[in-house]
XYZ file of C-alpha atoms in Angstrom:
770
model
C -24.110 -126.540 59.482
C -24.010 -123.054 57.940
C -21.049 -120.720 58.099
C -21.053 -117.407 59.940
C -19.031 -114.229 59.785
C -16.166 -114.780 62.225
C -13.028 -112.910 63.256
C -9.726 -114.749 63.008
C -6.375 -114.295 64.770
C -3.637 -116.701 63.656
C -0.682 -115.020 65.317
C -0.571 -115.368 69.119
C 2.475 -116.317 71.180
C 2.841 -118.128 74.500
C 5.485 -118.882 77.082
C 7.010 -121.361 74.624
C 8.369 -118.435 72.603
C 10.484 -117.277 75.543
C 13.787 -118.395 73.995
C 13.480 -115.570 71.476
C 11.663 -112.996 73.579
C 12.056 -111.162 76.835
C 10.696 -113.796 79.206
C 8.738 -111.188 81.146
C 6.346 -110.582 78.259
C 5.370 -114.241 77.896
C 5.808 -115.648 81.403
C 2.055 -115.521 82.188
C 1.008 -116.669 78.721
C 0.570 -120.293 79.658
C -2.147 -122.871 80.106
C -2.852 -121.748 83.681
C -3.982 -118.428 82.234
C -5.908 -119.865 79.270
C -9.148 -118.351 80.543
C -7.553 -114.902 80.400
C -6.886 -115.266 76.676
C -10.287 -116.828 75.969
C -12.051 -113.940 77.723
C -10.032 -111.443 75.661
C -10.793 -113.347 72.445
C -14.502 -113.329 73.267
C -14.390 -109.582 73.889
C -12.968 -109.054 70.397
C -15.273 -111.608 68.744
C -12.459 -113.983 67.757
C -13.932 -117.374 66.842
C -10.858 -119.050 65.361
C -7.299 -118.592 66.606
C -3.917 -120.247 66.719
C -0.978 -120.200 69.139
C 2.014 -119.828 66.804
C 5.206 -119.850 68.830
C 8.645 -119.270 67.355
C 9.848 -122.585 65.858
C 8.030 -124.453 68.629
C 4.792 -126.375 69.075
C 3.441 -127.555 72.425
C 0.701 -130.127 72.105
C -0.359 -129.847 75.764
C -1.005 -126.120 75.351
C -2.832 -126.679 72.063
C -4.969 -129.505 73.476
C -5.616 -127.588 76.687
C -7.290 -124.827 74.701
C -9.318 -127.453 72.826
C -10.661 -128.734 76.122
C -11.388 -125.223 77.432
C -13.390 -124.427 74.302
C -15.435 -127.616 74.660
C -16.408 -126.596 78.191
C -18.384 -123.624 76.870
C -20.103 -124.491 73.569
C -22.004 -121.186 73.622
C -18.812 -119.149 73.597
C -17.898 -116.992 70.609
C -14.537 -118.772 70.631
C -15.116 -121.990 68.662
C -11.759 -123.476 67.726
C -7.980 -123.250 67.825
C -5.723 -124.651 65.121
C -2.183 -125.974 65.501
C 0.420 -123.523 64.234
C 4.089 -122.541 64.294
C 5.908 -119.343 63.373
C 9.080 -120.395 61.558
C 12.245 -118.351 60.962
C 13.188 -119.122 57.346
C 15.746 -117.807 54.883
C 14.344 -118.197 51.390
C 17.526 -117.251 49.524
C 21.106 -117.688 50.633
C 22.682 -114.474 51.793
C 19.355 -112.862 52.597
C 17.715 -112.110 55.922
C 15.220 -114.469 57.497
C 11.481 -113.955 57.288
C 8.704 -115.148 59.561
C 6.426 -117.775 58.050
C 3.369 -118.811 60.026
C 2.317 -122.391 59.294
C -1.289 -123.254 60.187
C -1.886 -127.022 60.144
C -4.990 -129.112 59.634
C -6.178 -130.560 62.937
C -7.974 -133.566 61.434
C -5.264 -136.063 62.479
C -4.513 -135.731 66.169
C -1.614 -138.217 66.099
C 0.196 -136.125 63.501
C -0.565 -132.978 65.480
C 1.033 -134.572 68.571
C 4.190 -135.187 66.556
C 4.606 -131.688 65.109
C 7.425 -130.728 67.467
C 9.078 -134.150 67.144
C 9.175 -133.726 63.377
C 10.626 -130.244 63.760
C 13.404 -131.645 65.911
C 14.086 -134.414 63.395
C 15.431 -131.759 61.052
C 16.936 -129.326 63.561
C 15.818 -127.646 66.762
C 16.613 -123.928 67.054
C 17.868 -122.760 70.440
C 19.346 -119.330 69.733
C 17.295 -116.281 68.710
C 19.440 -115.584 65.659
C 19.114 -119.105 64.245
C 16.892 -119.928 61.263
C 15.944 -122.681 58.845
C 17.081 -122.810 55.289
C 14.281 -123.210 52.792
C 15.202 -126.861 52.178
C 15.035 -127.578 55.926
C 11.727 -125.803 56.205
C 10.216 -127.851 53.381
C 11.530 -131.068 54.943
C 9.880 -130.185 58.257
C 6.537 -129.703 56.510
C 6.903 -133.044 54.754
C 7.784 -134.746 58.021
C 4.730 -133.299 59.733
C 2.557 -134.533 56.866
C -0.449 -132.312 57.494
C -2.171 -129.880 55.169
C -0.732 -126.487 55.803
C -1.478 -122.836 55.064
C 1.606 -120.617 54.876
C 1.317 -116.979 55.939
C 4.307 -114.630 55.676
C 4.836 -111.298 57.415
C 4.994 -108.242 55.178
C 5.606 -104.998 57.043
C 6.498 -102.853 54.025
C 6.122 -102.596 50.259
C 7.061 -105.743 48.380
C 9.961 -103.991 46.640
C 11.294 -102.643 49.958
C 14.226 -104.667 51.337
C 14.764 -102.643 54.484
C 15.754 -105.053 57.232
C 12.687 -106.663 58.801
C 11.164 -110.117 59.075
C 9.140 -109.525 55.877
C 8.975 -111.684 52.761
C 10.638 -108.942 50.694
C 13.648 -108.967 53.020
C 14.306 -112.684 52.512
C 14.215 -112.838 48.711
C 14.758 -110.742 45.621
C 11.796 -112.552 44.099
C 8.825 -112.025 46.445
C 6.411 -112.059 43.512
C 7.678 -115.469 42.410
C 6.781 -117.017 45.766
C 3.314 -115.458 45.584
C 2.572 -116.250 41.952
C 3.561 -119.893 42.264
C 1.357 -120.362 45.319
C 4.286 -121.227 47.588
C 3.028 -118.574 49.974
C -0.737 -118.619 50.539
C -1.264 -115.367 52.380
C 0.473 -112.207 53.627
C 0.100 -110.823 57.138
C 0.161 -107.111 57.991
C 0.092 -105.366 61.367
C -1.714 -102.077 60.790
C -3.973 -100.400 58.211
C -1.178 -98.208 56.811
C 0.870 -101.268 55.901
C -2.205 -102.943 54.422
C -2.599 -100.105 51.903
C 1.096 -100.204 50.964
C 1.081 -103.964 50.415
C -2.166 -103.840 48.443
C -0.665 -101.261 46.090
C 2.364 -103.501 45.553
C 0.136 -106.466 44.752
C -2.013 -104.379 42.452
C 1.025 -103.214 40.508
C 1.932 -106.861 39.880
C -1.653 -107.896 39.129
C -1.680 -110.284 42.085
C -4.678 -111.123 44.216
C -2.833 -112.577 47.209
C -4.941 -112.627 50.408
C -4.030 -110.228 53.213
C -4.925 -110.841 56.835
C -3.991 -109.267 60.122
C -2.767 -110.936 63.305
C -2.269 -109.544 66.781
C 1.262 -110.918 67.402
C 0.176 -110.827 71.031
C 2.766 -112.052 73.574
C 1.177 -110.942 76.827
C -2.319 -112.353 76.971
C -3.473 -109.842 79.575
C -2.774 -107.108 76.985
C -4.579 -108.788 74.102
C -4.993 -107.759 71.338
C -1.780 -105.742 71.736
C 1.757 -107.125 71.703
C 2.813 -106.761 75.328
C 1.314 -103.569 76.679
C -2.082 -101.942 76.718
C -0.929 -99.348 74.211
C -1.160 -99.911 70.500
C -3.078 -99.135 67.342
C -6.709 -100.132 67.192
C -7.115 -103.704 65.933
C -9.516 -104.505 63.100
C -9.275 -108.222 62.701
C -9.854 -109.946 59.389
C -13.293 -111.499 59.251
C -14.267 -114.484 57.128
C -17.586 -116.067 56.383
C -16.708 -119.657 57.169
C -16.903 -122.443 59.680
C -14.276 -122.070 62.415
C -12.278 -125.005 61.051
C -9.109 -125.562 59.059
C -11.158 -126.349 55.993
C -13.202 -123.187 56.512
C -9.984 -121.186 56.745
C -8.599 -122.999 53.703
C -11.633 -122.131 51.563
C -11.505 -118.553 52.796
C -7.864 -118.200 51.786
C -8.465 -119.778 48.379
C -11.529 -117.622 47.694
C -10.525 -114.543 49.603
C -12.701 -112.060 47.701
C -15.886 -114.028 48.328
C -15.229 -114.747 52.008
C -13.403 -111.792 53.520
C -15.109 -108.808 55.125
C -18.612 -110.065 54.371
C -21.543 -108.247 55.930
C -24.634 -109.710 57.515
C -27.518 -109.838 55.062
C -30.224 -107.355 56.043
C -32.756 -108.971 53.717
C -35.842 -109.241 55.914
C -37.892 -111.657 53.835
C -36.262 -114.962 52.995
C -36.874 -118.702 53.284
C -35.405 -119.862 56.576
C -35.435 -123.618 56.041
C -36.864 -126.703 54.409
C -38.951 -128.992 56.572
C -39.086 -132.683 55.732
C -40.816 -135.201 57.989
C -40.476 -132.777 60.867
C -36.746 -132.223 60.372
C -35.576 -128.748 59.436
C -32.711 -128.102 57.028
C -31.562 -124.480 57.241
C -31.135 -122.255 54.206
C -28.601 -119.447 54.129
C -29.778 -115.871 53.668
C -27.132 -115.743 50.942
C -26.340 -118.216 48.166
C -27.596 -121.797 48.326
C -26.971 -124.547 45.762
C -29.205 -127.594 45.359
C -27.353 -130.548 43.793
C -28.036 -134.215 43.123
C -28.658 -136.717 40.355
C -31.449 -136.348 37.808
C -34.724 -137.334 39.411
C -33.517 -136.610 42.924
C -36.130 -133.898 43.452
C -34.148 -130.706 42.824
C -36.704 -128.993 40.574
C -39.489 -130.271 42.805
C -37.891 -128.607 45.808
C -37.300 -125.365 43.932
C -40.914 -125.190 42.767
C -42.030 -125.853 46.350
C -39.824 -123.025 47.613
C -41.317 -120.798 44.893
C -44.786 -121.480 46.279
C -45.974 -123.225 43.145
C -48.434 -126.078 43.316
C -47.639 -128.731 40.693
C -49.854 -131.803 40.518
C -46.981 -133.909 39.211
C -45.117 -133.457 42.507
C -48.025 -133.675 44.959
C -47.519 -137.321 45.891
C -43.781 -136.922 46.554
C -44.400 -133.739 48.563
C -47.015 -135.550 50.630
C -44.910 -138.669 51.206
C -41.975 -136.590 52.408
C -44.091 -133.994 54.220
C -42.118 -131.264 52.465
C -42.687 -127.662 53.524
C -40.954 -124.343 53.172
C -40.507 -122.286 56.320
C -40.076 -118.524 55.804
C -38.274 -116.430 58.372
C -41.405 -114.403 59.070
C -45.177 -114.816 58.923
C -45.262 -111.731 56.695
C -43.424 -113.567 53.911
C -45.331 -113.604 50.608
C -44.747 -115.189 47.204
C -44.414 -111.732 45.692
C -40.965 -111.498 47.296
C -39.796 -114.375 45.063
C -38.364 -114.153 41.560
C -38.537 -117.696 40.162
C -36.706 -118.452 36.903
C -37.585 -121.913 35.638
C -35.203 -123.970 33.523
C -35.220 -122.761 29.903
C -37.721 -119.992 30.617
C -35.408 -117.126 29.635
C -34.812 -118.250 26.080
C -38.409 -119.371 25.740
C -39.467 -115.819 26.573
C -36.902 -114.420 24.151
C -38.346 -116.507 21.321
C -41.885 -115.530 22.291
C -40.945 -111.856 22.520
C -41.900 -111.818 26.204
C -38.589 -111.184 27.965
C -39.311 -109.050 31.053
C -43.038 -109.285 30.325
C -43.754 -110.035 33.991
C -42.325 -106.680 35.034
C -44.506 -103.714 35.837
C -42.092 -101.600 33.798
C -42.529 -101.289 30.051
C -38.978 -101.829 28.862
C -39.897 -102.199 25.172
C -41.492 -99.863 22.657
C -44.048 -101.194 20.206
C -42.878 -101.829 16.655
C -44.520 -98.995 14.702
C -44.833 -100.491 11.213
C -46.266 -103.950 11.839
C -49.615 -102.932 10.390
C -47.882 -101.412 7.365
C -46.139 -104.735 6.755
C -49.510 -106.495 7.040
C -51.134 -104.065 4.614
C -48.354 -104.505 2.082
C -48.716 -108.296 2.158
C -52.516 -108.079 1.857
C -52.273 -105.616 -1.027
C -49.692 -107.771 -2.755
C -51.867 -110.869 -2.436
C -54.947 -109.032 -3.707
C -52.920 -107.646 -6.604
C -51.610 -111.121 -7.328
C -55.134 -112.565 -7.448
C -56.268 -109.624 -9.582
C -53.444 -110.325 -12.028
C -54.304 -114.018 -12.217
C -58.032 -113.329 -12.522
C -57.367 -110.979 -15.416
C -55.435 -113.712 -17.211
C -58.265 -116.130 -16.441
C -60.775 -113.639 -17.870
C -58.753 -113.300 -21.078
C -58.549 -117.059 -21.447
C -62.255 -117.492 -20.725
C -63.099 -114.683 -23.168
C -60.918 -116.225 -25.847
C -62.475 -119.649 -25.301
C -65.912 -118.098 -25.435
C -65.166 -116.442 -28.777
C -63.830 -119.714 -30.177
C -67.110 -121.389 -29.354
C -69.226 -118.447 -30.449
C -71.302 -119.014 -33.643
C -73.676 -116.567 -35.280
C -75.989 -117.081 -38.226
C -76.168 -114.176 -40.656
C -79.851 -113.574 -41.266
C -80.722 -110.412 -43.210
C -83.795 -108.489 -42.264
C -85.295 -106.212 -44.897
C -88.223 -104.557 -43.216
C -88.017 -101.622 -40.931
C -88.947 -101.903 -37.255
C -92.366 -100.611 -36.461
C -91.344 -100.161 -32.845
C -87.780 -98.759 -32.400
C -85.024 -100.748 -30.665
C -83.812 -99.104 -27.471
C -80.226 -100.117 -26.509
C -79.050 -99.366 -22.950
C -75.347 -100.191 -23.364
C -74.240 -97.686 -20.776
C -71.485 -99.062 -18.467
C -70.535 -97.669 -15.054
C -67.188 -96.033 -14.645
C -64.785 -98.140 -12.547
C -64.404 -96.572 -9.108
C -62.829 -99.339 -6.993
C -59.345 -97.836 -7.199
C -60.714 -94.345 -6.523
C -62.492 -95.576 -3.411
C -59.357 -97.322 -2.090
C -57.198 -94.244 -2.569
C -59.822 -91.969 -1.060
C -60.100 -94.181 2.049
C -56.332 -94.510 2.394
C -55.806 -90.746 2.244
C -58.669 -90.227 4.663
C -57.055 -92.575 7.198
C -53.681 -90.942 6.659
C -55.190 -87.498 7.172
C -56.899 -88.539 10.390
C -53.772 -90.253 11.785
C -51.667 -87.203 10.968
C -54.195 -84.875 12.567
C -54.329 -86.923 15.769
C -50.526 -87.154 15.940
C -49.919 -83.413 15.848
C -52.891 -82.547 18.067
C -52.064 -85.070 20.787
C -48.359 -84.156 20.785
C -48.659 -80.452 20.164
C -46.386 -79.368 23.032
C -43.630 -81.738 21.921
C -43.615 -80.404 18.345
C -43.794 -76.826 19.583
C -40.671 -77.500 21.673
C -38.886 -78.533 18.457
C -40.201 -75.473 16.587
C -41.810 -77.604 13.880
C -45.483 -77.404 14.867
C -46.304 -74.701 12.331
C -44.593 -76.690 9.571
C -46.694 -79.716 10.461
C -49.860 -77.643 10.273
C -48.870 -76.574 6.755
C -48.350 -80.203 5.770
C -51.732 -81.051 7.253
C -53.406 -78.383 5.101
C -51.588 -79.683 2.014
C -52.761 -83.207 2.765
C -56.324 -81.945 3.142
C -56.110 -80.216 -0.235
C -54.795 -83.342 -1.920
C -57.466 -85.417 -0.276
C -60.148 -83.066 -1.590
C -58.885 -83.558 -5.154
C -59.079 -87.332 -4.853
C -62.387 -87.172 -3.005
C -63.909 -84.848 -5.594
C -62.834 -87.187 -8.389
C -64.424 -90.106 -6.548
C -67.678 -88.278 -5.859
C -67.887 -87.050 -9.495
C -67.611 -90.623 -10.734
C -70.209 -91.710 -8.208
C -72.570 -89.010 -9.448
C -72.021 -89.892 -13.110
C -72.641 -93.564 -12.375
C -75.811 -92.633 -10.570
C -77.032 -90.689 -13.634
C -76.061 -93.584 -15.905
C -78.067 -95.985 -13.783
C -81.126 -93.721 -13.898
C -80.899 -93.482 -17.699
C -80.382 -97.254 -18.019
C -83.394 -97.906 -15.818
C -85.626 -95.640 -17.932
C -84.390 -97.126 -21.199
C -84.858 -100.672 -19.920
C -88.389 -99.850 -18.842
C -89.154 -98.433 -22.293
C -87.676 -101.463 -24.032
C -89.736 -103.736 -21.822
C -92.887 -101.785 -22.647
C -92.209 -101.880 -26.399
C -91.535 -105.608 -26.236
C -95.126 -106.240 -25.219
C -96.380 -104.416 -28.317
C -94.208 -106.118 -30.977
C -95.478 -108.780 -33.285
C -93.890 -112.239 -33.418
C -92.055 -111.392 -36.608
C -90.697 -108.171 -35.156
C -89.662 -109.938 -31.942
C -87.647 -112.434 -34.011
C -85.995 -109.628 -35.965
C -85.219 -107.883 -32.638
C -83.613 -111.069 -31.305
C -81.355 -111.281 -34.396
C -80.209 -107.688 -33.883
C -79.438 -108.408 -30.227
C -77.360 -111.440 -31.187
C -75.402 -109.315 -33.629
C -74.859 -106.700 -30.939
C -73.809 -109.265 -28.313
C -71.336 -110.864 -30.710
C -69.842 -107.481 -31.450
C -69.751 -106.668 -27.741
C -67.889 -109.934 -26.943
C -65.232 -109.093 -29.511
C -64.880 -105.568 -28.189
C -64.714 -106.764 -24.553
C -62.042 -109.324 -25.446
C -59.986 -106.684 -27.232
C -60.318 -104.460 -24.181
C -59.212 -107.280 -21.881
C -56.177 -108.116 -23.992
C -55.143 -104.518 -24.318
C -55.751 -103.579 -20.695
C -52.477 -103.282 -18.792
C -52.015 -106.226 -16.423
C -48.763 -105.712 -14.566
C -47.542 -108.451 -12.261
C -47.209 -106.919 -8.781
C -43.795 -106.391 -7.212
C -43.298 -108.112 -3.888
C -42.777 -105.615 -1.030
C -39.171 -104.698 -0.382
C -37.432 -105.581 2.867
C -38.629 -103.538 5.813
C -37.193 -102.546 9.144
C -39.320 -104.172 11.812
C -37.864 -103.291 15.195
C -38.061 -100.863 18.087
C -35.368 -99.627 20.461
C -35.655 -98.186 23.956
C -32.804 -97.122 26.253
C -32.853 -97.644 30.020
C -30.026 -97.622 32.581
C -27.258 -98.174 30.066
C -29.100 -100.851 28.081
C -30.960 -100.857 24.797
C -34.103 -102.954 24.868
C -34.691 -104.113 21.318
C -37.781 -105.749 19.939
C -37.571 -107.198 16.445
C -39.834 -109.111 14.045
C -39.045 -111.979 11.719
C -39.633 -109.739 8.714
C -37.044 -107.219 9.944
C -34.519 -106.606 7.155
C -35.440 -109.978 5.717
C -36.515 -111.146 2.265
C -39.727 -113.096 2.909
C -40.954 -113.595 -0.684
C -39.949 -117.261 -0.925
C -41.561 -117.942 2.448
C -44.727 -116.196 1.273
C -45.073 -118.411 -1.792
C -44.291 -121.589 0.106
C -46.799 -120.668 2.801
C -49.647 -119.581 0.526
C -49.351 -121.918 -2.454
C -48.918 -125.629 -2.958
C -45.555 -127.075 -3.893
C -45.904 -126.979 -7.685
C -47.084 -123.357 -7.646
C -44.810 -121.815 -5.009
C -43.013 -119.283 -7.222
C -43.800 -116.178 -9.274
C -43.190 -117.701 -12.714
C -45.712 -120.489 -12.162
C -48.347 -118.145 -10.751
C -47.955 -115.869 -13.807
C -48.917 -118.767 -16.082
C -52.220 -119.632 -14.345
C -55.111 -119.115 -16.783
C -57.994 -121.058 -15.286
C -59.990 -121.038 -12.082
C -59.408 -124.753 -11.591
C -55.638 -124.284 -11.661
C -55.852 -121.298 -9.299
C -58.000 -123.385 -6.988
C -55.376 -126.145 -7.066
C -52.642 -123.630 -6.358
C -54.071 -122.228 -3.119
C -52.751 -124.092 -0.104
C -55.396 -125.934 1.936
C -58.227 -123.950 0.356
C -60.178 -123.810 -2.916
C -60.918 -120.721 -4.983
C -64.470 -120.697 -3.614
C -62.931 -120.300 -0.152
C -60.730 -117.375 -1.127
C -62.080 -115.092 1.600
C -61.536 -117.806 4.211
C -58.034 -118.271 2.825
C -57.310 -114.586 3.332
C -58.758 -114.552 6.844
C -56.869 -117.622 7.957
C -53.918 -118.633 5.799
C -52.775 -115.200 4.677
C -53.275 -113.634 8.099
C -51.414 -116.544 9.660
C -48.421 -115.811 7.430
C -48.545 -112.142 8.411
C -48.783 -113.080 12.087
C -45.899 -115.527 11.793
C -43.591 -113.001 10.136
C -44.656 -110.318 12.607
C -43.699 -112.541 15.539
C -41.531 -110.583 17.964
C -38.226 -111.422 19.590
C -36.925 -109.361 22.497
C -33.297 -108.928 23.443
C -30.870 -106.422 24.899
C -27.667 -104.659 24.025
C -25.395 -102.756 26.364
C -24.909 -99.187 25.250
C -21.413 -99.032 26.733
C -20.135 -101.723 24.400
C -22.730 -101.302 21.640
C -22.593 -105.059 21.406
C -25.791 -107.009 20.993
C -26.160 -109.596 23.708
C -28.893 -111.763 22.377
C -27.380 -113.691 19.524
C -27.140 -116.971 21.428
C -29.256 -118.542 24.159
C -26.349 -118.308 26.598
C -25.810 -114.598 25.972
C -29.531 -113.972 26.319
C -29.426 -115.583 29.742
C -26.300 -113.705 30.816
C -27.671 -110.277 30.051
C -31.000 -111.178 31.655
C -29.250 -112.188 34.883
C -27.047 -109.099 34.772
C -29.930 -106.697 34.341
C -32.215 -108.528 36.742
C -29.557 -108.748 39.448
C -27.891 -105.366 39.058
C -30.763 -103.108 38.047
C -33.960 -104.596 39.428
C -34.463 -104.853 43.169
C -38.106 -105.892 43.318
C -37.362 -109.310 44.822
C -35.920 -110.708 48.029
C -35.439 -114.305 46.959
C -34.024 -115.376 43.604
C -34.762 -118.983 42.613
C -33.061 -120.230 39.441
C -33.229 -123.706 37.919
C -29.951 -124.515 36.129
C -28.721 -121.001 35.286
C -25.677 -122.537 33.587
C -27.714 -123.828 30.619
C -26.221 -122.749 27.259
C -23.475 -120.648 28.923
C -19.920 -121.796 28.344
C -17.683 -122.346 31.410
C -15.472 -119.349 30.651
C -18.408 -116.957 30.664
C -19.862 -118.597 33.763
C -16.587 -117.784 35.531
C -16.178 -114.316 34.028
C -19.741 -113.053 34.291
C -22.449 -115.192 35.859
C -20.487 -115.894 39.044
C -19.675 -112.188 39.351
C -23.340 -111.191 38.944
C -24.561 -113.678 41.534
C -21.755 -112.838 43.973
C -22.743 -109.178 43.864
C -26.010 -109.899 45.715
C -24.918 -112.637 48.120
C -25.108 -110.202 51.070
C -28.276 -108.479 49.817
C -30.645 -111.186 48.598
C -31.273 -114.854 49.155
C -30.288 -116.924 46.118
C -31.218 -120.589 45.673
C -29.847 -122.391 42.618
C -30.450 -125.825 41.182
C -27.279 -126.707 39.317
C -25.212 -129.495 37.798
C -22.204 -127.224 37.274
C -19.407 -127.387 39.866
C -18.269 -123.870 38.972
C -21.545 -122.519 40.355
C -20.860 -124.307 43.612
C -17.099 -124.218 44.125
C -16.028 -121.062 42.261
C -19.144 -119.151 43.267
C -18.254 -120.241 46.808
C -21.867 -120.797 47.818
C -22.782 -120.385 51.466
C -24.822 -123.568 51.649
C -25.131 -126.812 49.673
C -28.247 -129.017 49.715
C -27.586 -132.482 48.308
C -30.629 -134.608 47.456
C -31.082 -138.309 46.792
C -34.356 -140.015 45.962
C -35.067 -143.687 46.535
C -38.616 -144.858 45.856
C -39.902 -141.280 46.246
C -38.238 -140.893 49.651
C -35.930 -137.889 49.601
C -32.789 -137.707 51.723
C -31.066 -134.410 52.434
C -27.416 -133.733 53.227
C -26.572 -130.095 53.684
C -24.022 -127.644 54.970
C -21.387 -125.109 54.046
C -18.769 -126.087 51.461
C -16.294 -126.894 54.212
C -18.729 -128.869 56.364
C -18.019 -132.512 57.101
C -19.083 -135.042 59.696
C -18.683 -138.768 60.233
C -21.218 -139.554 57.480
C -20.324 -137.179 54.672
C -18.236 -134.280 53.428
C -19.863 -131.570 51.290
C -16.762 -131.290 49.096
C -16.806 -135.044 48.528
C -20.484 -134.862 47.527
C -19.626 -132.171 45.000
C -16.688 -134.175 43.708
C -18.760 -137.342 43.311
C -22.028 -135.865 42.006
C -21.118 -133.021 39.654
C -19.358 -133.548 36.330
C -16.024 -131.800 36.630
C -16.464 -131.427 40.384
C -13.116 -132.981 41.199
C -11.274 -130.656 38.803
C -13.072 -127.599 40.181
C -12.088 -128.496 43.734
C -8.511 -129.234 42.697
C -8.209 -125.831 41.024
C -9.618 -124.162 44.122
C -7.532 -125.937 46.760
C -3.939 -125.454 45.697
C -2.634 -126.331 49.139
C 0.049 -128.806 50.234
C -1.298 -132.381 50.539
C -4.558 -131.233 48.872
C -4.879 -134.530 46.976
C -6.699 -136.149 49.866
C -9.818 -134.266 48.800
């Protein structure tokens, strides 16, 4: 059974109060006229009420109303609770106050004996008589029923003007409220409500406030004894019309009082299983049960997801979801699977399923990639130079030349084409880099011209663009000049080679031999010169790129959406060497000492030197990709505090933003939202976020945490058990109980810490029976 929004009146008198009142105002307020009161209660939408006579309780009257209510199950009036209005002096020498005691009606024998147990202490017969606090407490103990104590307060709590208020009976009204001795305060009109609320606020107290009619003449209901009076706005609770419903409303006043009917048009009305329907609240629902009971299965079914793993169980139990309307679609659902929030954080995909682009791209990821590629190429160039020196040195060691003099002149001249090209690799790289930079800069200022004009810097940017063009022309001209000179060199070399080839066909054998000797001399000399050049050529070991910022920030609705990479403000050199080189070579000093191709081949991780290009395409790019991996998180601008350092904080801020700022869903399904969040922050934040939408959206949680059931004060609990793939459902509001089960007992027995959570919530006399 689900709870509804009901009006409550716990302060109505009858003829049994006549010893303290003018008999004329209560003489017709008796069982014979019960229908008169019931009709008036229906007119004012009162579902739960109590006859609370002065220091009296009449079981026949109480039971007579019970029977009347049973006669019309369709009536708005659902239940009456046993109650008494006691005159009590809390401190000696003070005036009496009126304390309304509302008793649990679960033990009819004890209810029958309420008046007997009052008389056992003392029966009041004169209007001015009262009970001392010790007598009052003894009466409650004698009665032995759970009780809710409500005290009149007709003025500010520091006002001791004579009245029947709490503040008139004690100098310490706050003590009685703070200790939980008094459960609730009653006021009579809106003006008094504001005064009392201010008093409570000044003392940082959250004591519940309710109104009662104090009606004596039932024909005049909801007024005292005449048809004149201030308009009545009765306190409404979202609860079952039972003592336990009232109890939970008093102990969680902020979540139960003055609720509004949810106007959410698209929600899941119920779960169907083997033809039986189990209703879901268009508010907050909690699914509980042991591991393997089918909680996640049910949630995925409600989300409209088809999972092969669950198909057999769904079929065996004939499980179906039943929306409230045929127009319901899966797009109305926001389904958050267990662990999905922090998985998305790690993957850099938080909020990636939104049609809004909350994150900016990280602008320098390609720059980071280029720096790593350049560093690796420079590293290989350095090592290759050392290898070349070593190979050149080894070649010279093995080089032998025989000195053979030749005395005769050459008939045909020797033509030597030792003309080398100028090196232009570096020139080409710089030319291309400046060209790309020029083009990017040009596009930037052209595509965003209006923006830069608005900042009055467009003309300055144009000047920079012209300067860049001029610098590019210098580099480009140098490159093209070298290209032209190399082209001329190649033409000359081709002609000279052709001539030498032609002369070679005309030489005699003796002259050919003498030519060969000259060439050997020249080659030997060239090898020495080349080696000297290699040794003397600067070969500087490259410097690993410095730490870079690798993040983006975007503000939206008081939040900063931050995207960051692994390389952000991080030294990644050690990781680079470990990733790219085998264990014995994974540091700069070892790489500097490599002087052979075989050693370099051994050094490269998972690849040989012959596969260097494949290494760069795969291994090196994989390292770049890994370090460029993005993480997404949020900070709140108001606190400037990053909320994304722990999995629990990631989840909290996600729920806060999703619940408070995004409204593109009607149904929120969450599997174990408590994961990674400590109990204190569940109480302080998560419960507050979820409570804020309980009258706007439908929320269905799978949870093992009693705080998210008891403290959140969910509207509906679905308890599952699974035996041999057959699922059994027990459901209802927190306060619901029948002959087979009690929802609070299911929470106590099935959730770790459930008993403690209920104990903290129900600080009411005789509460230990829960």
